[in-house]
Amino acid sequence: MSDVRLFVSYDVDHDVDLCDRLIEESIRGGSGFALAARSAKGEVTDAWRDTTRARIQDSDHVIFLCSQDTANASGVNEEFRIVQEEQKPHLLLWARREQMCTMPKGAKAGSMYQWTRETLTEQLSPRLRNAQARRAAKRP
């Protein structure tokens, strides 16, 4: 069974631990998803945008790990803009239960989900089926 390939967007200056937590969750049996790529440190330049766009295009779904500083993270905001341009399916997760989390600029109010295994399973299940169908169609 093929996993949903995720691009994970997060504030690289404050939330590496959240990405590590999602990686651990993906490794557990039966998660149905695998990390294909994630946010990268660096100044938002044309080269950064091109690399990021290619990595987002190569994923099946994008997950935004939202925390207190997400709205101020230039990389996350740019990734969100690219995801919208590419019309890539995405999910915003409230990643720190003990804090007031913010969303990338341009995200719609009320579109953030609580981060639970059930939320991931429910939101990614249709993507898993679509990803499997696409990969099967590519086989000779």
PDB file of C-alpha atoms in Angstrom:
ATOM      1  CA  MET A   1       0.000   0.000   0.000  1.00  0.00           C
ATOM      2  CA  SER A   2       1.427   3.384  -1.008  1.00  0.00           C
ATOM      3  CA  ASP A   3       1.469   6.213   1.470  1.00  0.00           C
ATOM      4  CA  VAL A   4       0.256   9.753   0.867  1.00  0.00           C
ATOM      5  CA  ARG A   5       3.374  11.798   0.159  1.00  0.00           C
ATOM      6  CA  LEU A   6       3.334  14.919   2.352  1.00  0.00           C
ATOM      7  CA  PHE A   7       5.039  18.249   2.132  1.00  0.00           C
ATOM      8  CA  VAL A   8       5.171  19.607   5.687  1.00  0.00           C
ATOM      9  CA  SER A   9       5.182  23.349   6.194  1.00  0.00           C
ATOM     10  CA  TYR A  10       6.218  24.744   9.572  1.00  0.00           C
ATOM     11  CA  ASP A  11       8.100  27.662  11.117  1.00  0.00           C
ATOM     12  CA  VAL A  12      11.700  26.453  10.777  1.00  0.00           C
ATOM     13  CA  ASP A  13      12.902  28.919  13.417  1.00  0.00           C
ATOM     14  CA  HIS A  14      10.527  27.787  16.184  1.00  0.00           C
ATOM     15  CA  ASP A  15       8.843  24.477  15.354  1.00  0.00           C
ATOM     16  CA  VAL A  16      11.390  21.834  14.318  1.00  0.00           C
ATOM     17  CA  ASP A  17      10.101  19.713  17.201  1.00  0.00           C
ATOM     18  CA  LEU A  18       6.640  19.661  15.608  1.00  0.00           C
ATOM     19  CA  CYS A  19       8.016  18.377  12.318  1.00  0.00           C
ATOM     20  CA  ASP A  20       9.997  15.733  14.201  1.00  0.00           C
ATOM     21  CA  ARG A  21       6.785  14.682  15.953  1.00  0.00           C
ATOM     22  CA  LEU A  22       4.986  14.294  12.615  1.00  0.00           C
ATOM     23  CA  ILE A  23       7.911  12.269  11.243  1.00  0.00           C
ATOM     24  CA  GLU A  24       7.656   9.938  14.238  1.00  0.00           C
ATOM     25  CA  GLU A  25       3.926   9.601  13.655  1.00  0.00           C
ATOM     26  CA  SER A  26       4.490   8.769   9.974  1.00  0.00           C
ATOM     27  CA  ILE A  27       6.905   5.984  10.899  1.00  0.00           C
ATOM     28  CA  ARG A  28       4.372   4.240  13.127  1.00  0.00           C
ATOM     29  CA  GLY A  29       2.663   1.383  11.343  1.00  0.00           C
ATOM     30  CA  GLY A  30      -0.464   2.112   9.401  1.00  0.00           C
ATOM     31  CA  SER A  31      -0.186   5.893   9.380  1.00  0.00           C
ATOM     32  CA  GLY A  32      -0.938   6.005   5.649  1.00  0.00           C
ATOM     33  CA  PHE A  33       1.418   8.915   5.029  1.00  0.00           C
ATOM     34  CA  ALA A  34       5.110   9.614   4.560  1.00  0.00           C
ATOM     35  CA  LEU A  35       7.059  12.849   4.502  1.00  0.00           C
ATOM     36  CA  ALA A  36       8.273  13.611   1.002  1.00  0.00           C
ATOM     37  CA  ALA A  37       9.649  17.071   1.811  1.00  0.00           C
ATOM     38  CA  ARG A  38       9.450  19.838   4.353  1.00  0.00           C
ATOM     39  CA  SER A  39      10.085  23.519   4.867  1.00  0.00           C
ATOM     40  CA  ALA A  40      13.651  24.621   4.362  1.00  0.00           C
ATOM     41  CA  LYS A  41      15.570  27.372   6.115  1.00  0.00           C
ATOM     42  CA  GLY A  42      16.754  30.237   4.044  1.00  0.00           C
ATOM     43  CA  GLU A  43      15.871  33.589   2.638  1.00  0.00           C
ATOM     44  CA  VAL A  44      12.802  33.597   0.401  1.00  0.00           C
ATOM     45  CA  THR A  45      14.444  34.162  -2.988  1.00  0.00           C
ATOM     46  CA  ASP A  46      13.469  33.137  -6.512  1.00  0.00           C
ATOM     47  CA  ALA A  47      15.683  30.047  -6.221  1.00  0.00           C
ATOM     48  CA  TRP A  48      14.066  29.151  -2.869  1.00  0.00           C
ATOM     49  CA  ARG A  49      10.606  29.595  -4.427  1.00  0.00           C
ATOM     50  CA  ASP A  50      11.478  27.394  -7.425  1.00  0.00           C
ATOM     51  CA  THR A  51      12.852  24.605  -5.236  1.00  0.00           C
ATOM     52  CA  THR A  52       9.924  24.827  -2.834  1.00  0.00           C
ATOM     53  CA  ARG A  53       7.367  24.836  -5.653  1.00  0.00           C
ATOM     54  CA  ALA A  54       8.913  21.694  -7.168  1.00  0.00           C
ATOM     55  CA  ARG A  55       8.869  19.935  -3.788  1.00  0.00           C
ATOM     56  CA  ILE A  56       5.227  20.912  -3.223  1.00  0.00           C
ATOM     57  CA  GLN A  57       4.268  19.771  -6.729  1.00  0.00           C
ATOM     58  CA  ASP A  58       5.908  16.399  -6.045  1.00  0.00           C
ATOM     59  CA  SER A  59       3.729  15.820  -2.972  1.00  0.00           C
ATOM     60  CA  ASP A  60       0.173  14.497  -2.771  1.00  0.00           C
ATOM     61  CA  HIS A  61      -0.886  16.759   0.096  1.00  0.00           C
ATOM     62  CA  VAL A  62       0.504  19.621   2.187  1.00  0.00           C
ATOM     63  CA  ILE A  63       0.229  19.853   5.960  1.00  0.00           C
ATOM     64  CA  PHE A  64       0.766  23.151   7.752  1.00  0.00           C
ATOM     65  CA  LEU A  65       1.836  22.726  11.374  1.00  0.00           C
ATOM     66  CA  CYS A  66       0.478  25.903  12.947  1.00  0.00           C
ATOM     67  CA  SER A  67       1.799  27.391  16.168  1.00  0.00           C
ATOM     68  CA  GLN A  68       2.071  30.738  17.883  1.00  0.00           C
ATOM     69  CA  ASP A  69       4.443  32.329  15.319  1.00  0.00           C
ATOM     70  CA  THR A  70       3.155  30.769  12.090  1.00  0.00           C
ATOM     71  CA  ALA A  71       1.515  33.962  10.782  1.00  0.00           C
ATOM     72  CA  ASN A  72       4.873  35.742  11.014  1.00  0.00           C
ATOM     73  CA  ALA A  73       6.953  33.015   9.345  1.00  0.00           C
ATOM     74  CA  SER A  74       7.816  34.314   5.874  1.00  0.00           C
ATOM     75  CA  GLY A  75       8.642  30.830   4.553  1.00  0.00           C
ATOM     76  CA  VAL A  76       5.315  29.367   5.696  1.00  0.00           C
ATOM     77  CA  ASN A  77       3.403  32.302   4.225  1.00  0.00           C
ATOM     78  CA  GLU A  78       5.178  31.866   0.895  1.00  0.00           C
ATOM     79  CA  GLU A  79       4.564  28.100   0.946  1.00  0.00           C
ATOM     80  CA  PHE A  80       0.867  28.766   1.553  1.00  0.00           C
ATOM     81  CA  ARG A  81       0.787  31.146  -1.421  1.00  0.00           C
ATOM     82  CA  ILE A  82       2.438  28.492  -3.629  1.00  0.00           C
ATOM     83  CA  VAL A  83       0.002  25.812  -2.406  1.00  0.00           C
ATOM     84  CA  GLN A  84      -2.917  28.054  -3.364  1.00  0.00           C
ATOM     85  CA  GLU A  85      -1.429  28.782  -6.803  1.00  0.00           C
ATOM     86  CA  GLU A  86      -0.836  25.079  -7.402  1.00  0.00           C
ATOM     87  CA  GLN A  87      -4.304  24.226  -6.035  1.00  0.00           C
ATOM     88  CA  LYS A  88      -2.662  21.562  -3.896  1.00  0.00           C
ATOM     89  CA  PRO A  89      -4.836  19.941  -1.225  1.00  0.00           C
ATOM     90  CA  HIS A  90      -3.743  21.028   2.215  1.00  0.00           C
ATOM     91  CA  LEU A  91      -4.551  20.732   5.888  1.00  0.00           C
ATOM     92  CA  LEU A  92      -3.862  23.235   8.668  1.00  0.00           C
ATOM     93  CA  LEU A  93      -3.223  21.629  12.054  1.00  0.00           C
ATOM     94  CA  TRP A  94      -3.368  23.309  15.458  1.00  0.00           C
ATOM     95  CA  ALA A  95      -0.009  21.925  16.503  1.00  0.00           C
ATOM     96  CA  ARG A  96       0.463  23.275  20.021  1.00  0.00           C
ATOM     97  CA  ARG A  97      -2.533  22.622  22.244  1.00  0.00           C
ATOM     98  CA  GLU A  98      -1.219  24.806  25.048  1.00  0.00           C
ATOM     99  CA  GLN A  99      -0.787  27.934  22.863  1.00  0.00           C
ATOM    100  CA  MET A 100      -2.882  30.196  20.724  1.00  0.00           C
ATOM    101  CA  CYS A 101      -1.887  29.100  17.228  1.00  0.00           C
ATOM    102  CA  THR A 102      -1.941  31.316  14.153  1.00  0.00           C
ATOM    103  CA  MET A 103      -2.398  30.409  10.502  1.00  0.00           C
ATOM    104  CA  PRO A 104      -0.455  31.449   7.422  1.00  0.00           C
ATOM    105  CA  LYS A 105      -1.571  34.770   5.976  1.00  0.00           C
ATOM    106  CA  GLY A 106      -4.454  34.223   3.570  1.00  0.00           C
ATOM    107  CA  ALA A 107      -5.822  31.109   5.288  1.00  0.00           C
ATOM    108  CA  LYS A 108      -9.540  31.163   6.032  1.00  0.00           C
ATOM    109  CA  ALA A 109     -10.671  31.475   9.625  1.00  0.00           C
ATOM    110  CA  GLY A 110     -12.108  28.243  10.972  1.00  0.00           C
ATOM    111  CA  SER A 111     -10.083  26.033   8.638  1.00  0.00           C
ATOM    112  CA  MET A 112      -7.602  24.760  11.236  1.00  0.00           C
ATOM    113  CA  TYR A 113      -8.066  21.272  12.687  1.00  0.00           C
ATOM    114  CA  GLN A 114      -6.906  19.898  16.012  1.00  0.00           C
ATOM    115  CA  TRP A 115      -3.881  17.633  15.503  1.00  0.00           C
ATOM    116  CA  THR A 116      -4.973  14.095  16.291  1.00  0.00           C
ATOM    117  CA  ARG A 117      -4.328  10.768  14.634  1.00  0.00           C
ATOM    118  CA  GLU A 118      -8.046  10.599  13.812  1.00  0.00           C
ATOM    119  CA  THR A 119      -7.926  13.976  12.049  1.00  0.00           C
ATOM    120  CA  LEU A 120      -4.963  12.895   9.944  1.00  0.00           C
ATOM    121  CA  THR A 121      -6.591   9.591   9.032  1.00  0.00           C
ATOM    122  CA  GLU A 122      -9.919  11.195   8.168  1.00  0.00           C
ATOM    123  CA  GLN A 123      -8.421  14.036   6.132  1.00  0.00           C
ATOM    124  CA  LEU A 124      -5.783  11.988   4.306  1.00  0.00           C
ATOM    125  CA  SER A 125      -7.814   8.840   3.495  1.00  0.00           C
ATOM    126  CA  PRO A 126      -9.259  10.215   0.228  1.00  0.00           C
ATOM    127  CA  ARG A 127      -5.765  11.370  -0.793  1.00  0.00           C
ATOM    128  CA  LEU A 128      -4.377   7.912  -0.065  1.00  0.00           C
ATOM    129  CA  ARG A 129      -6.898   6.311  -2.399  1.00  0.00           C
ATOM    130  CA  ASN A 130      -6.184   8.896  -5.129  1.00  0.00           C
ATOM    131  CA  ALA A 131      -2.413   8.517  -4.766  1.00  0.00           C
ATOM    132  CA  GLN A 132      -2.662   4.740  -5.059  1.00  0.00           C
ATOM    133  CA  ALA A 133      -4.825   5.017  -8.176  1.00  0.00           C
ATOM    134  CA  ARG A 134      -2.398   7.456  -9.837  1.00  0.00           C
ATOM    135  CA  ARG A 135       0.618   5.283  -9.098  1.00  0.00           C
ATOM    136  CA  ALA A 136      -1.161   2.158 -10.357  1.00  0.00           C
ATOM    137  CA  ALA A 137      -2.055   3.941 -13.608  1.00  0.00           C
ATOM    138  CA  LYS A 138       1.628   4.843 -14.182  1.00  0.00           C
ATOM    139  CA  ARG A 139       2.810   1.233 -13.920  1.00  0.00           C
ATOM    140  CA  PRO A 140       3.452  -0.563 -17.226  1.00  0.00           C
TER     141      PRO A 140
END
